[in-house]
PDB file of C-alpha atoms in Angstrom:
ATOM      1  CA  MET A 873     -23.934  27.957   0.456  1.00  0.00           C
ATOM      2  CA  GLU A 874     -22.812  26.074   3.552  1.00  0.00           C
ATOM      3  CA  LEU A 875     -19.599  24.065   3.448  1.00  0.00           C
ATOM      4  CA  PRO A 876     -18.956  21.180   3.293  1.00  0.00           C
ATOM      5  CA  ILE A 877     -21.522  20.359   0.669  1.00  0.00           C
ATOM      6  CA  ASP A 878     -23.666  17.266   1.086  1.00  0.00           C
ATOM      7  CA  PRO A 879     -23.877  15.732  -2.414  1.00  0.00           C
ATOM      8  CA  THR A 880     -27.160  14.055  -1.463  1.00  0.00           C
ATOM      9  CA  GLN A 881     -28.776  17.427  -0.712  1.00  0.00           C
ATOM     10  CA  ASN A 882     -27.202  19.705  -3.313  1.00  0.00           C
ATOM     11  CA  ASP A 883     -27.779  19.810  -7.067  1.00  0.00           C
ATOM     12  CA  ALA A 884     -26.033  23.118  -7.771  1.00  0.00           C
ATOM     13  CA  SER A 885     -23.980  23.408 -10.946  1.00  0.00           C
ATOM     14  CA  PRO A 886     -20.180  23.758 -10.767  1.00  0.00           C
ATOM     15  CA  GLN A 887     -20.545  27.443 -11.707  1.00  0.00           C
ATOM     16  CA  GLU A 888     -22.951  28.020  -8.823  1.00  0.00           C
ATOM     17  CA  LEU A 889     -20.632  26.243  -6.388  1.00  0.00           C
ATOM     18  CA  ILE A 890     -17.638  28.353  -7.416  1.00  0.00           C
ATOM     19  CA  ARG A 891     -19.585  31.621  -7.359  1.00  0.00           C
ATOM     20  CA  SER A 892     -20.888  30.748  -3.879  1.00  0.00           C
ATOM     21  CA  LEU A 893     -17.418  30.451  -2.346  1.00  0.00           C
ATOM     22  CA  PRO A 894     -16.995  32.803   0.644  1.00  0.00           C
ATOM     23  CA  SER A 895     -14.374  35.081  -0.949  1.00  0.00           C
ATOM     24  CA  GLN A 896     -12.467  35.902  -4.099  1.00  0.00           C
ATOM     25  CA  THR A 897      -9.390  34.428  -2.444  1.00  0.00           C
ATOM     26  CA  ALA A 898     -11.185  31.100  -2.047  1.00  0.00           C
ATOM     27  CA  ARG A 899     -12.232  31.209  -5.704  1.00  0.00           C
ATOM     28  CA  ARG A 900      -8.650  31.906  -6.754  1.00  0.00           C
ATOM     29  CA  ARG A 901      -7.292  28.977  -4.726  1.00  0.00           C
ATOM     30  CA  VAL A 902      -9.865  26.552  -6.112  1.00  0.00           C
ATOM     31  CA  LEU A 903      -9.193  27.556  -9.720  1.00  0.00           C
ATOM     32  CA  GLN A 904      -5.412  27.422  -9.246  1.00  0.00           C
ATOM     33  CA  ALA A 905      -5.660  23.938  -7.731  1.00  0.00           C
ATOM     34  CA  ALA A 906      -7.751  22.898 -10.740  1.00  0.00           C
ATOM     35  CA  GLY A 907      -5.181  24.307 -13.168  1.00  0.00           C
ATOM     36  CA  VAL A 908      -7.519  27.035 -14.445  1.00  0.00           C
ATOM     37  CA  SER A 909      -6.058  30.489 -15.105  1.00  0.00           C
ATOM     38  CA  MET A 910      -8.679  33.178 -14.571  1.00  0.00           C
ATOM     39  CA  ASP A 911      -8.931  36.667 -13.071  1.00  0.00           C
ATOM     40  CA  VAL A 912     -11.457  36.323 -10.247  1.00  0.00           C
ATOM     41  CA  ASP A 913     -11.377  40.102  -9.637  1.00  0.00           C
ATOM     42  CA  ASP A 914     -12.642  40.916 -13.106  1.00  0.00           C
ATOM     43  CA  ARG A 915     -16.240  42.085 -13.397  1.00  0.00           C
ATOM     44  CA  SER A 916     -16.813  39.587 -16.191  1.00  0.00           C
ATOM     45  CA  PHE A 917     -15.845  36.656 -13.926  1.00  0.00           C
ATOM     46  CA  ALA A 918     -19.315  35.078 -14.067  1.00  0.00           C
ATOM     47  CA  ASP A 919     -19.365  35.200 -17.869  1.00  0.00           C
ATOM     48  CA  ALA A 920     -15.822  33.836 -18.113  1.00  0.00           C
ATOM     49  CA  LEU A 921     -16.784  30.999 -15.783  1.00  0.00           C
ATOM     50  CA  ASP A 922     -19.558  29.971 -18.168  1.00  0.00           C
ATOM     51  CA  GLU A 923     -17.028  29.745 -20.988  1.00  0.00           C
ATOM     52  CA  LEU A 924     -14.939  27.064 -19.269  1.00  0.00           C
ATOM     53  CA  THR A 925     -15.216  23.525 -20.544  1.00  0.00           C
ATOM     54  CA  GLN A 926     -17.217  20.975 -18.593  1.00  0.00           C
ATOM     55  CA  ILE A 927     -13.973  19.178 -17.747  1.00  0.00           C
ATOM     56  CA  GLN A 928     -12.476  22.364 -16.279  1.00  0.00           C
ATOM     57  CA  LEU A 929     -15.648  23.085 -14.318  1.00  0.00           C
ATOM     58  CA  ARG A 930     -15.840  19.546 -13.001  1.00  0.00           C
ATOM     59  CA  ARG A 931     -12.188  19.670 -11.953  1.00  0.00           C
ATOM     60  CA  ALA A 932     -12.710  22.979 -10.147  1.00  0.00           C
ATOM     61  CA  ALA A 933     -15.863  21.767  -8.391  1.00  0.00           C
ATOM     62  CA  SER A 934     -13.971  18.706  -7.145  1.00  0.00           C
ATOM     63  CA  GLN A 935     -11.582  21.057  -5.338  1.00  0.00           C
ATOM     64  CA  LEU A 936     -14.310  22.457  -3.111  1.00  0.00           C
ATOM     65  CA  GLN A 937     -17.043  19.836  -2.902  1.00  0.00           C
ATOM     66  CA  PHE A 938     -15.756  18.230   0.300  1.00  0.00           C
ATOM     67  CA  ALA A 939     -13.278  20.882   1.456  1.00  0.00           C
ATOM     68  CA  GLY A 940     -15.565  23.152   3.451  1.00  0.00           C
ATOM     69  CA  GLU A 941     -14.898  21.802   6.927  1.00  0.00           C
ATOM     70  CA  ARG A 942     -11.436  23.018   7.888  1.00  0.00           C
ATOM     71  CA  THR A 943     -11.098  20.916  11.051  1.00  0.00           C
ATOM     72  CA  VAL A 944      -9.663  17.442  10.464  1.00  0.00           C
ATOM     73  CA  PHE A 945      -9.320  14.601  12.988  1.00  0.00           C
ATOM     74  CA  TYR A 946      -7.117  11.594  12.250  1.00  0.00           C
ATOM     75  CA  TYR A 947      -7.705   7.935  13.133  1.00  0.00           C
ATOM     76  CA  ARG A 948      -5.914   4.675  12.458  1.00  0.00           C
ATOM     77  CA  ILE A 949      -8.132   1.768  11.429  1.00  0.00           C
ATOM     78  CA  ARG A 950      -6.203  -1.488  11.365  1.00  0.00           C
ATOM     79  CA  ASP A 951      -8.270  -3.305   8.708  1.00  0.00           C
ATOM     80  CA  LEU A 952      -9.026  -0.263   6.557  1.00  0.00           C
ATOM     81  CA  HIS A 953      -6.323  -1.290   4.076  1.00  0.00           C
ATOM     82  CA  GLN A 954      -8.554  -4.209   3.102  1.00  0.00           C
ATOM     83  CA  VAL A 955     -11.215  -1.852   1.707  1.00  0.00           C
ATOM     84  CA  SER A 956     -10.655  -1.353  -2.017  1.00  0.00           C
ATOM     85  CA  ALA A 957     -12.070   1.472  -4.111  1.00  0.00           C
ATOM     86  CA  GLU A 958     -14.396  -0.964  -5.853  1.00  0.00           C
ATOM     87  CA  GLY A 959     -15.508  -2.469  -2.574  1.00  0.00           C
ATOM     88  CA  ALA A 960     -16.184   0.948  -1.062  1.00  0.00           C
ATOM     89  CA  THR A 961     -18.293   2.438  -3.846  1.00  0.00           C
ATOM     90  CA  GLY A 962     -19.864  -0.827  -4.957  1.00  0.00           C
ATOM     91  CA  ARG A 963     -21.807  -1.457  -1.760  1.00  0.00           C
ATOM     92  CA  VAL A 964     -25.575  -1.534  -2.157  1.00  0.00           C
ATOM     93  CA  GLY A 965     -27.966   0.260   0.197  1.00  0.00           C
ATOM     94  CA  ASP A 966     -27.360   2.252   3.350  1.00  0.00           C
ATOM     95  CA  VAL A 967     -26.069  -0.003   6.100  1.00  0.00           C
ATOM     96  CA  GLY A 968     -24.964   2.793   8.402  1.00  0.00           C
ATOM     97  CA  SER A 969     -25.963   3.099  12.024  1.00  0.00           C
ATOM     98  CA  PRO A 970     -29.650   2.218  12.429  1.00  0.00           C
ATOM     99  CA  GLY A 971     -32.248   4.736  13.518  1.00  0.00           C
ATOM    100  CA  VAL A 972     -33.327   8.091  12.144  1.00  0.00           C
ATOM    101  CA  TYR A 973     -31.453   9.973  14.869  1.00  0.00           C
ATOM    102  CA  GLY A 974     -28.197   8.054  14.823  1.00  0.00           C
ATOM    103  CA  SER A 975     -25.100   8.691  12.734  1.00  0.00           C
ATOM    104  CA  GLU A 976     -25.646   7.587   9.156  1.00  0.00           C
ATOM    105  CA  VAL A 977     -23.635   7.184   5.980  1.00  0.00           C
ATOM    106  CA  GLN A 978     -25.356   9.151   3.227  1.00  0.00           C
ATOM    107  CA  THR A 979     -23.207   8.444   0.194  1.00  0.00           C
ATOM    108  CA  VAL A 980     -19.782   7.152  -0.853  1.00  0.00           C
ATOM    109  CA  VAL A 981     -17.883   8.867  -3.663  1.00  0.00           C
ATOM    110  CA  SER A 982     -14.622   8.034  -5.433  1.00  0.00           C
ATOM    111  CA  GLU A 983     -12.616  11.141  -6.350  1.00  0.00           C
ATOM    112  CA  HIS A 984      -8.910  12.098  -6.576  1.00  0.00           C
ATOM    113  CA  ASP A 985      -7.948   8.399  -6.168  1.00  0.00           C
ATOM    114  CA  ARG A 986      -9.556   8.518  -2.725  1.00  0.00           C
ATOM    115  CA  ILE A 987     -12.827   7.502  -1.121  1.00  0.00           C
ATOM    116  CA  TYR A 988     -15.118  10.114   0.431  1.00  0.00           C
ATOM    117  CA  VAL A 989     -17.772   8.900   2.855  1.00  0.00           C
ATOM    118  CA  VAL A 990     -20.386  11.586   3.493  1.00  0.00           C
ATOM    119  CA  CYS A 991     -22.138  11.192   6.843  1.00  0.00           C
ATOM    120  CA  ASN A 992     -25.050  12.783   8.659  1.00  0.00           C
ATOM    121  CA  VAL A 993     -24.251  13.066  12.375  1.00  0.00           C
ATOM    122  CA  PRO A 994     -26.038  14.489  15.439  1.00  0.00           C
ATOM    123  CA  ASP A 995     -24.447  17.723  16.618  1.00  0.00           C
ATOM    124  CA  THR A 996     -21.415  16.958  18.862  1.00  0.00           C
ATOM    125  CA  GLY A 997     -22.132  13.260  18.254  1.00  0.00           C
ATOM    126  CA  SER A 998     -24.866  13.064  20.902  1.00  0.00           C
ATOM    127  CA  GLN A 999     -27.515  10.403  20.339  1.00  0.00           C
ATOM    128  CA  THR A1000     -29.874  12.060  22.822  1.00  0.00           C
ATOM    129  CA  GLN A1001     -30.922  14.996  20.667  1.00  0.00           C
ATOM    130  CA  LEU A1002     -34.081  13.300  19.481  1.00  0.00           C
ATOM    131  CA  THR A1003     -35.751  16.568  18.520  1.00  0.00           C
ATOM    132  CA  LEU A1004     -33.317  17.070  15.640  1.00  0.00           C
ATOM    133  CA  THR A1005     -34.364  16.087  12.153  1.00  0.00           C
ATOM    134  CA  LYS A1006     -31.931  14.789   9.574  1.00  0.00           C
ATOM    135  CA  GLU A1007     -31.756  18.209   7.937  1.00  0.00           C
ATOM    136  CA  ASP A1008     -30.621  19.841  11.203  1.00  0.00           C
ATOM    137  CA  ARG A1009     -27.592  17.604  11.722  1.00  0.00           C
ATOM    138  CA  PRO A1010     -24.085  18.412  10.444  1.00  0.00           C
ATOM    139  CA  THR A1011     -22.672  16.867   7.308  1.00  0.00           C
ATOM    140  CA  THR A1012     -19.256  15.326   7.952  1.00  0.00           C
ATOM    141  CA  VAL A1013     -16.777  13.726   5.576  1.00  0.00           C
ATOM    142  CA  ALA A1014     -14.524  10.737   6.262  1.00  0.00           C
ATOM    143  CA  THR A1015     -11.903  10.178   3.595  1.00  0.00           C
ATOM    144  CA  PHE A1016      -9.076   7.725   2.984  1.00  0.00           C
ATOM    145  CA  GLU A1017      -6.753   6.445   0.327  1.00  0.00           C
ATOM    146  CA  PRO A1018      -7.522   2.794  -0.491  1.00  0.00           C
ATOM    147  CA  ARG A1019      -5.079   0.194   0.871  1.00  0.00           C
ATOM    148  CA  THR A1020      -4.005   2.453   3.744  1.00  0.00           C
ATOM    149  CA  GLN A1021      -4.937   2.629   7.445  1.00  0.00           C
ATOM    150  CA  LEU A1022      -5.332   6.394   7.920  1.00  0.00           C
ATOM    151  CA  LEU A1023      -8.819   7.889   8.085  1.00  0.00           C
ATOM    152  CA  ALA A1024      -9.200  11.679   7.966  1.00  0.00           C
ATOM    153  CA  VAL A1025     -12.495  12.953   9.368  1.00  0.00           C
ATOM    154  CA  ARG A1026     -13.625  16.477   8.572  1.00  0.00           C
ATOM    155  CA  ALA A1027     -15.929  17.456  11.404  1.00  0.00           C
ATOM    156  CA  PRO A1028     -16.449  20.525  13.621  1.00  0.00           C
ATOM    157  CA  ASP A1029     -15.527  18.885  16.942  1.00  0.00           C
ATOM    158  CA  GLU A1030     -14.190  15.698  18.499  1.00  0.00           C
ATOM    159  CA  GLY A1031     -17.585  14.259  19.474  1.00  0.00           C
ATOM    160  CA  THR A1032     -18.976  14.672  15.965  1.00  0.00           C
ATOM    161  CA  ALA A1033     -15.785  13.177  14.507  1.00  0.00           C
ATOM    162  CA  ASP A1034     -16.028  10.133  16.811  1.00  0.00           C
ATOM    163  CA  ALA A1035     -19.680   9.626  15.825  1.00  0.00           C
ATOM    164  CA  THR A1036     -18.664   9.823  12.168  1.00  0.00           C
ATOM    165  CA  VAL A1037     -16.074   7.101  12.726  1.00  0.00           C
ATOM    166  CA  GLN A1038     -18.689   4.862  14.347  1.00  0.00           C
ATOM    167  CA  ALA A1039     -20.976   5.239  11.334  1.00  0.00           C
ATOM    168  CA  PHE A1040     -17.977   4.548   9.079  1.00  0.00           C
ATOM    169  CA  LEU A1041     -17.012   1.376  10.962  1.00  0.00           C
ATOM    170  CA  SER A1042     -20.578   0.098  10.865  1.00  0.00           C
ATOM    171  CA  TYR A1043     -20.922   0.794   7.147  1.00  0.00           C
ATOM    172  CA  PHE A1044     -17.713  -1.030   6.200  1.00  0.00           C
ATOM    173  CA  GLU A1045     -18.107  -3.716   8.884  1.00  0.00           C
ATOM    174  CA  LEU A1046     -14.780  -2.863  10.517  1.00  0.00           C
ATOM    175  CA  GLU A1047     -13.975  -3.570  14.141  1.00  0.00           C
ATOM    176  CA  GLU A1048     -12.139  -0.687  15.761  1.00  0.00           C
ATOM    177  CA  SER A1049     -10.373   2.621  15.336  1.00  0.00           C
ATOM    178  CA  THR A1050      -7.684   4.455  17.289  1.00  0.00           C
ATOM    179  CA  PRO A1051      -7.476   8.252  17.450  1.00  0.00           C
ATOM    180  CA  ILE A1052      -4.033   9.399  16.406  1.00  0.00           C
ATOM    181  CA  SER A1053      -1.974  11.454  18.841  1.00  0.00           C
ATOM    182  CA  PHE A1054       0.705  13.625  17.282  1.00  0.00           C
ATOM    183  CA  LEU A1055       2.766  13.031  20.433  1.00  0.00           C
ATOM    184  CA  ASP A1056       3.174   9.269  19.987  1.00  0.00           C
ATOM    185  CA  GLY A1057       6.263   7.410  18.824  1.00  0.00           C
ATOM    186  CA  GLY A1058       8.260  10.334  17.479  1.00  0.00           C
ATOM    187  CA  PHE A1059       5.402  11.429  15.240  1.00  0.00           C
ATOM    188  CA  ARG A1060       5.706  15.105  16.191  1.00  0.00           C
ATOM    189  CA  GLY A1061       9.336  15.301  15.129  1.00  0.00           C
ATOM    190  CA  ARG A1062       8.706  13.624  11.774  1.00  0.00           C
ATOM    191  CA  PHE A1063       5.622  15.755  11.140  1.00  0.00           C
ATOM    192  CA  GLU A1064       7.378  19.017  11.974  1.00  0.00           C
ATOM    193  CA  ASP A1065      10.408  18.101   9.874  1.00  0.00           C
ATOM    194  CA  ALA A1066       8.116  17.366   6.931  1.00  0.00           C
ATOM    195  CA  CYS A1067       6.016  20.520   6.818  1.00  0.00           C
ATOM    196  CA  VAL A1068       6.170  22.952   9.743  1.00  0.00           C
ATOM    197  CA  ASP A1069       7.826  26.287   8.900  1.00  0.00           C
ATOM    198  CA  GLY A1070       7.366  27.609  12.418  1.00  0.00           C
ATOM    199  CA  TYR A1071       4.998  28.222  15.318  1.00  0.00           C
ATOM    200  CA  SER A1072       3.842  31.640  16.444  1.00  0.00           C
ATOM    201  CA  THR A1073       1.960  30.282  19.472  1.00  0.00           C
ATOM    202  CA  LEU A1074       2.464  27.249  21.705  1.00  0.00           C
ATOM    203  CA  ARG A1075       0.339  25.961  24.547  1.00  0.00           C
ATOM    204  CA  LEU A1076       1.738  23.385  26.952  1.00  0.00           C
ATOM    205  CA  GLN A1077      -0.043  21.450  29.677  1.00  0.00           C
ATOM    206  CA  ASN A1078       1.596  21.002  33.076  1.00  0.00           C
ATOM    207  CA  THR A1079       1.363  17.269  33.837  1.00  0.00           C
ATOM    208  CA  ASN A1080       2.493  17.678  37.458  1.00  0.00           C
ATOM    209  CA  SER A1081      -0.722  17.592  39.482  1.00  0.00           C
ATOM    210  CA  TYR A1082       0.981  19.154  42.534  1.00  0.00           C
ATOM    211  CA  ASP A1083       1.725  22.455  40.770  1.00  0.00           C
ATOM    212  CA  ASN A1084      -0.654  25.392  40.657  1.00  0.00           C
ATOM    213  CA  THR A1085       0.138  26.132  37.011  1.00  0.00           C
ATOM    214  CA  ARG A1086      -2.219  24.271  34.682  1.00  0.00           C
ATOM    215  CA  GLU A1087      -1.043  25.484  31.291  1.00  0.00           C
ATOM    216  CA  ILE A1088       1.632  27.660  29.755  1.00  0.00           C
ATOM    217  CA  GLU A1089       1.015  29.762  26.635  1.00  0.00           C
ATOM    218  CA  ILE A1090       3.901  31.183  24.629  1.00  0.00           C
ATOM    219  CA  ARG A1091       3.575  33.827  21.914  1.00  0.00           C
ATOM    220  CA  SER A1092       6.279  35.047  19.582  1.00  0.00           C
ATOM    221  CA  LYS A1093       7.360  38.650  19.290  1.00  0.00           C
ATOM    222  CA  GLU A1094       6.073  40.357  16.166  1.00  0.00           C
ATOM    223  CA  PRO A1095       9.071  41.077  13.907  1.00  0.00           C
ATOM    224  CA  GLU A1096       9.195  44.311  11.895  1.00  0.00           C
ATOM    225  CA  THR A1097       9.483  42.326   8.663  1.00  0.00           C
ATOM    226  CA  GLY A1098       6.104  40.694   9.216  1.00  0.00           C
ATOM    227  CA  GLU A1099       7.628  37.230   8.797  1.00  0.00           C
ATOM    228  CA  LEU A1100       6.902  34.417  11.205  1.00  0.00           C
ATOM    229  CA  SER A1101       9.124  34.352  14.280  1.00  0.00           C
ATOM    230  CA  ASP A1102       9.364  30.683  15.290  1.00  0.00           C
ATOM    231  CA  VAL A1103       9.050  30.355  19.057  1.00  0.00           C
ATOM    232  CA  ARG A1104      10.843  26.999  18.967  1.00  0.00           C
ATOM    233  CA  ALA A1105      14.133  28.851  18.410  1.00  0.00           C
ATOM    234  CA  ASP A1106      13.915  30.344  21.908  1.00  0.00           C
ATOM    235  CA  ALA A1107      16.093  28.589  24.529  1.00  0.00           C
ATOM    236  CA  ILE A1108      13.360  28.848  27.173  1.00  0.00           C
ATOM    237  CA  VAL A1109      10.875  27.120  24.866  1.00  0.00           C
ATOM    238  CA  GLU A1110      13.382  24.404  24.043  1.00  0.00           C
ATOM    239  CA  ASP A1111      13.785  23.727  27.743  1.00  0.00           C
ATOM    240  CA  LEU A1112      10.018  23.600  28.336  1.00  0.00           C
ATOM    241  CA  LEU A1113       9.515  21.153  25.459  1.00  0.00           C
ATOM    242  CA  ARG A1114      12.192  18.847  26.859  1.00  0.00           C
ATOM    243  CA  ARG A1115      10.853  18.803  30.408  1.00  0.00           C
ATOM    244  CA  GLY A1116       9.216  15.674  31.719  1.00  0.00           C
ATOM    245  CA  ASP A1117       6.414  17.541  33.464  1.00  0.00           C
ATOM    246  CA  THR A1118       5.093  19.455  30.441  1.00  0.00           C
ATOM    247  CA  GLU A1119       3.215  18.189  27.386  1.00  0.00           C
ATOM    248  CA  LEU A1120       2.611  20.022  24.132  1.00  0.00           C
ATOM    249  CA  ASP A1121      -1.109  20.653  23.789  1.00  0.00           C
ATOM    250  CA  SER A1122      -1.502  22.862  20.717  1.00  0.00           C
ATOM    251  CA  ALA A1123       0.391  25.166  18.396  1.00  0.00           C
ATOM    252  CA  THR A1124      -0.479  27.707  15.736  1.00  0.00           C
ATOM    253  CA  GLY A1125       1.905  28.230  12.858  1.00  0.00           C
ATOM    254  CA  ILE A1126       2.710  28.042   9.154  1.00  0.00           C
ATOM    255  CA  ILE A1127       3.100  24.841   7.170  1.00  0.00           C
ATOM    256  CA  SER A1128       4.520  24.080   3.742  1.00  0.00           C
ATOM    257  CA  ILE A1129       2.427  21.781   1.569  1.00  0.00           C
ATOM    258  CA  PRO A1130       3.257  20.868  -2.038  1.00  0.00           C
ATOM    259  CA  SER A1131       0.521  22.247  -4.285  1.00  0.00           C
ATOM    260  CA  ASP A1132      -0.150  24.476  -7.278  1.00  0.00           C
ATOM    261  CA  VAL A1133      -1.830  27.107  -5.121  1.00  0.00           C
ATOM    262  CA  GLN A1134       0.006  30.439  -4.964  1.00  0.00           C
ATOM    263  CA  THR A1135      -0.211  33.426  -2.639  1.00  0.00           C
ATOM    264  CA  SER A1136      -2.641  36.205  -3.543  1.00  0.00           C
ATOM    265  CA  ASP A1137       0.171  38.284  -5.052  1.00  0.00           C
ATOM    266  CA  GLY A1138       1.499  35.287  -7.002  1.00  0.00           C
ATOM    267  CA  TRP A1139       5.006  35.566  -5.554  1.00  0.00           C
ATOM    268  CA  GLY A1140       5.265  32.105  -4.107  1.00  0.00           C
ATOM    269  CA  PRO A1141       3.503  28.984  -2.858  1.00  0.00           C
ATOM    270  CA  PHE A1142       0.588  29.374  -0.475  1.00  0.00           C
ATOM    271  CA  ASN A1143       1.600  28.187   2.989  1.00  0.00           C
ATOM    272  CA  PRO A1144      -1.522  27.792   5.137  1.00  0.00           C
ATOM    273  CA  ARG A1145      -1.736  28.825   8.766  1.00  0.00           C
ATOM    274  CA  VAL A1146      -2.944  25.970  10.975  1.00  0.00           C
ATOM    275  CA  THR A1147      -3.610  25.156  14.590  1.00  0.00           C
ATOM    276  CA  VAL A1148      -2.481  21.671  15.596  1.00  0.00           C
ATOM    277  CA  GLY A1149      -4.051  19.836  18.531  1.00  0.00           C
ATOM    278  CA  PHE A1150      -1.300  17.339  19.329  1.00  0.00           C
ATOM    279  CA  PRO A1151      -2.959  14.896  21.790  1.00  0.00           C
ATOM    280  CA  ASP A1152      -6.198  14.898  19.774  1.00  0.00           C
ATOM    281  CA  GLY A1153      -4.659  14.333  16.344  1.00  0.00           C
ATOM    282  CA  CYS A1154      -6.535  17.402  15.150  1.00  0.00           C
ATOM    283  CA  VAL A1155      -5.574  20.087  12.626  1.00  0.00           C
ATOM    284  CA  ILE A1156      -7.557  23.274  12.025  1.00  0.00           C
ATOM    285  CA  PHE A1157      -6.899  25.240   8.847  1.00  0.00           C
ATOM    286  CA  GLU A1158      -7.318  28.924   9.608  1.00  0.00           C
ATOM    287  CA  GLN A1159      -8.611  29.742   6.115  1.00  0.00           C
ATOM    288  CA  PHE A1160     -10.382  27.988   3.276  1.00  0.00           C
ATOM    289  CA  VAL A1161      -8.111  25.568   1.412  1.00  0.00           C
ATOM    290  CA  PRO A1162      -8.932  23.513  -1.693  1.00  0.00           C
ATOM    291  CA  GLU A1163      -9.011  19.746  -1.792  1.00  0.00           C
ATOM    292  CA  GLN A1164      -5.509  19.492  -3.253  1.00  0.00           C
ATOM    293  CA  ILE A1165      -4.001  20.935  -0.064  1.00  0.00           C
ATOM    294  CA  LEU A1166      -6.090  18.757   2.255  1.00  0.00           C
ATOM    295  CA  ILE A1167      -5.033  15.629   0.352  1.00  0.00           C
ATOM    296  CA  ALA A1168      -1.347  16.611   0.448  1.00  0.00           C
ATOM    297  CA  PHE A1169      -1.603  17.254   4.182  1.00  0.00           C
ATOM    298  CA  ASP A1170      -3.235  13.849   4.764  1.00  0.00           C
ATOM    299  CA  ASP A1171      -0.318  12.292   2.900  1.00  0.00           C
ATOM    300  CA  ILE A1172       2.162  14.057   5.185  1.00  0.00           C
ATOM    301  CA  VAL A1173       0.346  12.798   8.269  1.00  0.00           C
ATOM    302  CA  ARG A1174       0.263   9.221   6.960  1.00  0.00           C
ATOM    303  CA  GLU A1175       3.952   9.273   6.023  1.00  0.00           C
ATOM    304  CA  SER A1176       4.832  10.651   9.483  1.00  0.00           C
ATOM    305  CA  LEU A1177       3.179   7.784  11.357  1.00  0.00           C
TER     306      LEU A1177
END
């Protein structure tokens, strides 16, 4: 099974979707997020799965249906708050971008008090790949909470995300969107205060065109305890971040997100490892996470704006 799942192309049962997850860890996270207690390591897992109620199965499936793409790009759409849940799912027909080879909206689904817009987009967003059929193009997901302005686009790269936004704007007859930069207006500070436990790697761009150094990469020392050593605590890093001729490009670290998902050993909350692309408003989750975590992270981003 390829993730994310296109609901217009997949009729698998919830049991099949859960069994097709890439690892037992992914199964465990999905079931925990759905409030289902089950031993995924047990040999009788498949039989136990069949004994769950339809409500439990539906709840578990909703935690993975759109959560396959772990790269999320964020956009602000000024008039998006005018789109209600009823207005989003009640539209008739496909009024996405015209043409078989353009970006198209495939379906709109209401789930978790949010709207999910499933799109079919040419690879990297290029309109020139006329040899590609619909089936060969990536499925992307644009999602938002009604009455807000933040759109989260789950797509493999920036070009595909931008093409998804264009299909989204056309479908909802909206005018314009603005990619969010995590460097604007104090956003980075609010975002880091809200959820960042620490960074193990930082990459900075040198904005002085006269220097020979293009970028600076900083890695933390590996502590004997195995815990994250936050590079931001280093005085040299503090100085680099304050300089006027450097700009934070990306960082890899650990974030805290409120959820019911626990670590594999059950000794505490699961804190995902992410890579943040600050100028691009992009976040890459380094492992599979269920829908509950993606929603909570979207909320943190929106509240940090």
